[in-house]
CSV table of C-alpha atoms and ligand atoms in Angstrom, one decimal:
chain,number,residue,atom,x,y,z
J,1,UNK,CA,91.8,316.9,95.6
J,2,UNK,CA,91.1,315.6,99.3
J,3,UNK,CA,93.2,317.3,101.5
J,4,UNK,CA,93.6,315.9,105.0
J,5,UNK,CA,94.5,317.6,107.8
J,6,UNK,CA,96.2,315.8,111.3
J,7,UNK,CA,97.8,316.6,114.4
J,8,UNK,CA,99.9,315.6,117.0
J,9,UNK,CA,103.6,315.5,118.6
J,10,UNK,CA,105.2,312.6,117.3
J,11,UNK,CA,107.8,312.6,119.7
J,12,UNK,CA,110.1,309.9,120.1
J,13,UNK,CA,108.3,308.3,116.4
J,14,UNK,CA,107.0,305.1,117.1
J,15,UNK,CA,104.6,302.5,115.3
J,16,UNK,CA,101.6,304.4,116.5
J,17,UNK,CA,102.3,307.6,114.5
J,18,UNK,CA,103.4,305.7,111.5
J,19,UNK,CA,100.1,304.0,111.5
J,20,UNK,CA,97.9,306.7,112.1
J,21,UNK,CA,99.4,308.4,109.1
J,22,UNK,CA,99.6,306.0,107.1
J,23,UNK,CA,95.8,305.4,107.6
J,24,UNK,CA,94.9,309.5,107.1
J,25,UNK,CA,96.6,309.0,104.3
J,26,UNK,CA,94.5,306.6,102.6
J,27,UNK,CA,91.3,308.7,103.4
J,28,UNK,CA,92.6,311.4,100.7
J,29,UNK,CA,94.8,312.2,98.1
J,30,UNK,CA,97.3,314.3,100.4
J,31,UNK,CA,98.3,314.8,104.0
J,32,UNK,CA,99.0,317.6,106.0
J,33,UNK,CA,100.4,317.5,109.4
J,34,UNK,CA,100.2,319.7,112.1
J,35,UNK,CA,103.4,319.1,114.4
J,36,UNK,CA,102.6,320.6,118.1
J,37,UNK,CA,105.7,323.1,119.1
J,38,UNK,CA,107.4,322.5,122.2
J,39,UNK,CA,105.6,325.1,124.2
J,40,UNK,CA,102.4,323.8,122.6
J,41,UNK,CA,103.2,320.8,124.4
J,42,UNK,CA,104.8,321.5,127.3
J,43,UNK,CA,100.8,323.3,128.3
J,44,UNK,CA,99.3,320.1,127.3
J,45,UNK,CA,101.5,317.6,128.4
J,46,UNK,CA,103.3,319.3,131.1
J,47,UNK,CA,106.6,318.4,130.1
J,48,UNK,CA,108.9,319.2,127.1
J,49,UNK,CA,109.6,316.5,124.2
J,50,UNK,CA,112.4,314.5,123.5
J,51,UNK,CA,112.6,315.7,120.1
J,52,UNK,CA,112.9,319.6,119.2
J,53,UNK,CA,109.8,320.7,117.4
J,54,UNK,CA,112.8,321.3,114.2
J,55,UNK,CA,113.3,317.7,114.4
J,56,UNK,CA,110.0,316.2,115.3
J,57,UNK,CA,109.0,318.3,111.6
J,58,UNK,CA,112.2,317.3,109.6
J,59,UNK,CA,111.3,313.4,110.9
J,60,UNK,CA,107.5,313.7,110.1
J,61,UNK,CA,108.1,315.4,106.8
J,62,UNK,CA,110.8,312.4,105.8
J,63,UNK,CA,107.5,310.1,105.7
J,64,UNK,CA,106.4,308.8,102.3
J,65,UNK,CA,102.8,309.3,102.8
J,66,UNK,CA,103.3,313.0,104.5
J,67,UNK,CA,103.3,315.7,102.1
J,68,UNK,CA,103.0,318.9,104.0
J,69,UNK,CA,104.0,320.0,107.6
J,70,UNK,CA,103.1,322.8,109.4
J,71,UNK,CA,104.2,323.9,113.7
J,72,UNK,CA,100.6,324.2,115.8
J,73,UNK,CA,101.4,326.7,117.9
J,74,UNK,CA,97.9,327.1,119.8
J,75,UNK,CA,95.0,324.9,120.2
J,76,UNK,CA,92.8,327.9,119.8
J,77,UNK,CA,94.1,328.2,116.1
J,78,UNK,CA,93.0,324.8,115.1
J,79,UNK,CA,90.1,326.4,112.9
J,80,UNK,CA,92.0,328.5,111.3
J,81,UNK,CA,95.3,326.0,109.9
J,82,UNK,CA,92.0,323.7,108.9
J,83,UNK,CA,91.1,326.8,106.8
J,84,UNK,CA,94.5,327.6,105.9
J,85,UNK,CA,95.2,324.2,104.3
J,86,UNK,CA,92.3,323.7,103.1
J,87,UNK,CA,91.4,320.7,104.9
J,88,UNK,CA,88.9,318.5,103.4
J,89,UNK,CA,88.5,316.1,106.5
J,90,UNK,CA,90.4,316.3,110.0
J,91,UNK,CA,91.4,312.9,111.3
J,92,UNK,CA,92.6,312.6,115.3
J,93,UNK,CA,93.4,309.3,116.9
J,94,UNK,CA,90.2,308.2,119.2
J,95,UNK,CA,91.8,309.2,122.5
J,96,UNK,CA,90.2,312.9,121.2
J,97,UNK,CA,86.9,311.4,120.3
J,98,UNK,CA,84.2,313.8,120.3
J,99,UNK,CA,86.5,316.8,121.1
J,100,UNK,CA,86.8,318.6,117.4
J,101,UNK,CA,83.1,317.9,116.2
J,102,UNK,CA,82.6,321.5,116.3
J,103,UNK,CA,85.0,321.6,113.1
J,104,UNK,CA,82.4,319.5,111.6
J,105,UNK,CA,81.4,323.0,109.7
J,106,UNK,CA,84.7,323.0,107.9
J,107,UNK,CA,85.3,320.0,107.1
J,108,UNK,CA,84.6,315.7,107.9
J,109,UNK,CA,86.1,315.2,111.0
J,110,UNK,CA,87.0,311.6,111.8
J,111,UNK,CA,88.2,310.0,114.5
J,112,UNK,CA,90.4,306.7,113.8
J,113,UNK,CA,91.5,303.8,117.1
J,114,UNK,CA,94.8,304.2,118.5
J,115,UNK,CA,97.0,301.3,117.8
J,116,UNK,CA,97.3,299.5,121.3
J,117,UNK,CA,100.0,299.2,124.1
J,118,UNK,CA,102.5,301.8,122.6
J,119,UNK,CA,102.5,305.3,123.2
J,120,UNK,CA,105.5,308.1,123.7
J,121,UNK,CA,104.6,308.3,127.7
J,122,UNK,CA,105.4,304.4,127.6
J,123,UNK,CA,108.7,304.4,125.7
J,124,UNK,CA,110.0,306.5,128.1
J,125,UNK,CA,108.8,304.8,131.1
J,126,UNK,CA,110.6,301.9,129.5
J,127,UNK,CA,114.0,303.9,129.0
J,128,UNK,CA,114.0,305.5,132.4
J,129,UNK,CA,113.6,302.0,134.0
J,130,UNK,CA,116.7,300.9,132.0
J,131,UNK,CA,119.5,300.4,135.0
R,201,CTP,N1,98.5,307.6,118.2
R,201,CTP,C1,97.9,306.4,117.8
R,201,CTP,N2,98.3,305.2,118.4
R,201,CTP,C2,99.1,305.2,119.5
R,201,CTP,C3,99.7,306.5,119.9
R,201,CTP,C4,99.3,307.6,119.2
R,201,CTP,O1,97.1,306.3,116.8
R,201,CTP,N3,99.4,304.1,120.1
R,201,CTP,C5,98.1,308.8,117.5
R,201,CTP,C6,97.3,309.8,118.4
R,201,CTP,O2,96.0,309.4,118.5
R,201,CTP,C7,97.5,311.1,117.6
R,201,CTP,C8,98.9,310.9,117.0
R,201,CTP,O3,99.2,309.5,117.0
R,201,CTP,O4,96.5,311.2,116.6
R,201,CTP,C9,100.0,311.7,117.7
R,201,CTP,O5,99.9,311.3,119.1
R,201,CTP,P1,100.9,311.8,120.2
R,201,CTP,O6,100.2,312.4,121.3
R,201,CTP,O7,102.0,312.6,119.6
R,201,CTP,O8,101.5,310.4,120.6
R,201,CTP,P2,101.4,309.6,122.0
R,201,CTP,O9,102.3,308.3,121.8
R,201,CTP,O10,100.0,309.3,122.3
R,201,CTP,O11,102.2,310.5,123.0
R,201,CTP,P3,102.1,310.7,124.6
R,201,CTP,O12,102.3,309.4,125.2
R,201,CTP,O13,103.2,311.7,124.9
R,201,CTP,O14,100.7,311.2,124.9
């Protein structure tokens, strides 16, 4: 059983996401998702989600090729949830390329490209612009 391990925000869902996952997916035989909690991402992004972290997981966890979700509370923990689940192989969009190689003694660790010209940051550009 390959287990594959992701994360991210997935706030305000969009095409990108759906692809990514889609695309762990198909490395292994089941997905696991790490969902970043609002504080989590309010210290890396600076600002706080759309979405509730209770709604970004009950959205993510709706998806047909996501079987497990799980909050990420700290970045510092990302070692042990890899352990925790069991991860076989770690996939991050290539925006973190190079950044979790040191995981590399836990498990694969792959990096797959972004899907271009949509991101969260964007949609909500394109909202707030809305007169
Ligand atoms: N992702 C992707 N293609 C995009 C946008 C995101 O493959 N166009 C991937 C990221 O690489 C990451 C996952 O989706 O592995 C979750 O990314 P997240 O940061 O939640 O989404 P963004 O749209 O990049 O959000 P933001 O604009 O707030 O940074």
């Amino acid at each position: 059983m390959r287990r594959v391990v992701t994360f991210g925000t997935f706030d305000v869902l969009h095409v990108g996401h759906v692809l990514i996952l889609e695309r762990a997916r198909a490395l292994g035989d089941q997905l696991i998702v790490g969902v970043s909690s609002d504080e989590l991402n309010f210290s890396k992004k600076g600002r706080r989600p759309i979405y509730s972290q209770k709604d970004r997981v009950h959205i993510i966890s709706a998806l047909r090729c996501v079987d497990e979700v799980f909050i990420e509370e700290s970045l510092e923990k990302k070692g042990d949830y890899l352990r925790e689940h069991r991860a076989s192989l770690l996939v991050m969009g290539d925006d973190w390329a190079g950044r979790f190689d040191e995981f590399k003694s836990i498990c694969e660790v792959v990096y797959l490209p972004r899907t271009p010209s949509i991101s969260t940051t964007e949609i909500i550009e394109v909202i707030r612009q809305i007169p």
